[in-house]
Amino acid sequence: MHLDRATADKVFEAACQARFHPTGPLGMTAQVFIDEYTYRICITDERPAHTDLRAGWGDAEEALAEATPEQDRALREAITSPA
């Protein structure tokens, strides 16, 4: 499933405040809670920041979205200089 742009925007905005952790082949990942779902955001050297799944009440599903160039820059900056 592909996320609609409005939901993706909420996820990437929230991700700027999240704590990212290194997770091997997924690169840096974080989780954010938006509208009753927990989304995983991945940041790698090979592609822009993106979501790959979301988990809800008792189940997880593919949830794809790619950050805009501006969102990607903001996320990478937030990781390198946390508040």
CSV table of C-alpha atoms in Angstrom, one decimal:
chain,number,residue,atom,x,y,z
A,1,MET,CA,0.0,0.0,0.0
A,2,HIS,CA,1.2,3.5,-0.8
A,3,LEU,CA,0.6,6.2,1.8
A,4,ASP,CA,-1.3,9.3,0.7
A,5,ARG,CA,0.8,12.5,0.6
A,6,ALA,CA,-0.9,14.0,3.6
A,7,THR,CA,-0.2,11.0,5.8
A,8,ALA,CA,3.3,10.7,4.6
A,9,ASP,CA,3.9,14.4,5.4
A,10,LYS,CA,2.7,13.8,9.0
A,11,VAL,CA,5.0,10.8,9.3
A,12,PHE,CA,8.1,12.6,8.0
A,13,GLU,CA,7.4,15.7,10.1
A,14,ALA,CA,7.1,13.6,13.3
A,15,ALA,CA,10.2,11.7,12.3
A,16,CYS,CA,12.3,14.9,12.6
A,17,GLN,CA,11.7,14.6,16.4
A,18,ALA,CA,12.3,10.8,16.6
A,19,ARG,CA,15.3,9.0,17.8
A,20,PHE,CA,17.0,7.1,14.9
A,21,HIS,CA,19.0,3.9,15.5
A,22,PRO,CA,21.4,2.0,13.2
A,23,THR,CA,19.8,-1.3,12.1
A,24,GLY,CA,22.2,-2.9,9.6
A,25,PRO,CA,20.8,-3.2,6.1
A,26,LEU,CA,17.9,-0.9,6.8
A,27,GLY,CA,20.3,1.9,7.7
A,28,MET,CA,19.0,4.3,10.3
A,29,THR,CA,15.4,3.6,11.5
A,30,ALA,CA,12.9,5.2,13.8
A,31,GLN,CA,9.3,4.7,14.7
A,32,VAL,CA,6.6,7.3,15.0
A,33,PHE,CA,3.0,7.0,16.0
A,34,ILE,CA,0.4,8.8,13.8
A,35,ASP,CA,-3.3,8.2,13.7
A,36,GLU,CA,-3.4,4.9,15.5
A,37,TYR,CA,-0.4,3.4,13.5
A,38,THR,CA,3.3,3.1,14.3
A,39,TYR,CA,5.3,3.8,11.1
A,40,ARG,CA,8.9,2.7,10.5
A,41,ILE,CA,11.1,5.3,8.8
A,42,CYS,CA,14.3,4.2,7.1
A,43,ILE,CA,17.2,6.4,6.0
A,44,THR,CA,20.0,4.9,3.9
A,45,ASP,CA,22.8,6.2,1.8
A,46,GLU,CA,21.3,4.7,-1.3
A,47,ARG,CA,17.9,6.4,-1.4
A,48,PRO,CA,15.8,9.2,0.2
A,49,ALA,CA,14.2,8.6,3.6
A,50,HIS,CA,11.2,6.3,3.3
A,51,THR,CA,8.6,4.3,5.1
A,52,ASP,CA,8.3,0.6,4.6
A,53,LEU,CA,5.7,-0.6,7.1
A,54,ARG,CA,3.1,0.4,9.7
A,55,ALA,CA,1.8,-1.6,12.6
A,56,GLY,CA,-1.7,-1.2,14.1
A,57,TRP,CA,-3.8,-3.2,16.5
A,58,GLY,CA,-2.3,-6.7,16.3
A,59,ASP,CA,-1.1,-6.5,12.7
A,60,ALA,CA,1.6,-5.0,10.4
A,61,GLU,CA,1.4,-4.1,6.7
A,62,GLU,CA,3.5,-2.6,4.0
A,63,ALA,CA,3.1,1.1,4.0
A,64,LEU,CA,5.3,2.8,1.3
A,65,ALA,CA,6.1,6.5,1.0
A,66,GLU,CA,9.2,8.4,0.0
A,67,ALA,CA,10.2,11.7,1.6
A,68,THR,CA,10.3,14.8,-0.6
A,69,PRO,CA,13.8,16.2,-1.1
A,70,GLU,CA,13.1,18.9,1.6
A,71,GLN,CA,11.8,16.3,4.1
A,72,ASP,CA,14.8,14.1,3.4
A,73,ARG,CA,17.3,16.9,4.1
A,74,ALA,CA,15.4,17.9,7.3
A,75,LEU,CA,15.5,14.3,8.6
A,76,ARG,CA,19.2,13.9,7.8
A,77,GLU,CA,20.0,17.2,9.5
A,78,ALA,CA,17.9,16.3,12.5
A,79,ILE,CA,19.9,13.0,12.9
A,80,THR,CA,23.3,14.7,12.7
A,81,SER,CA,22.4,17.6,15.0
A,82,PRO,CA,19.7,16.4,17.5
A,83,ALA,CA,18.0,19.0,19.7
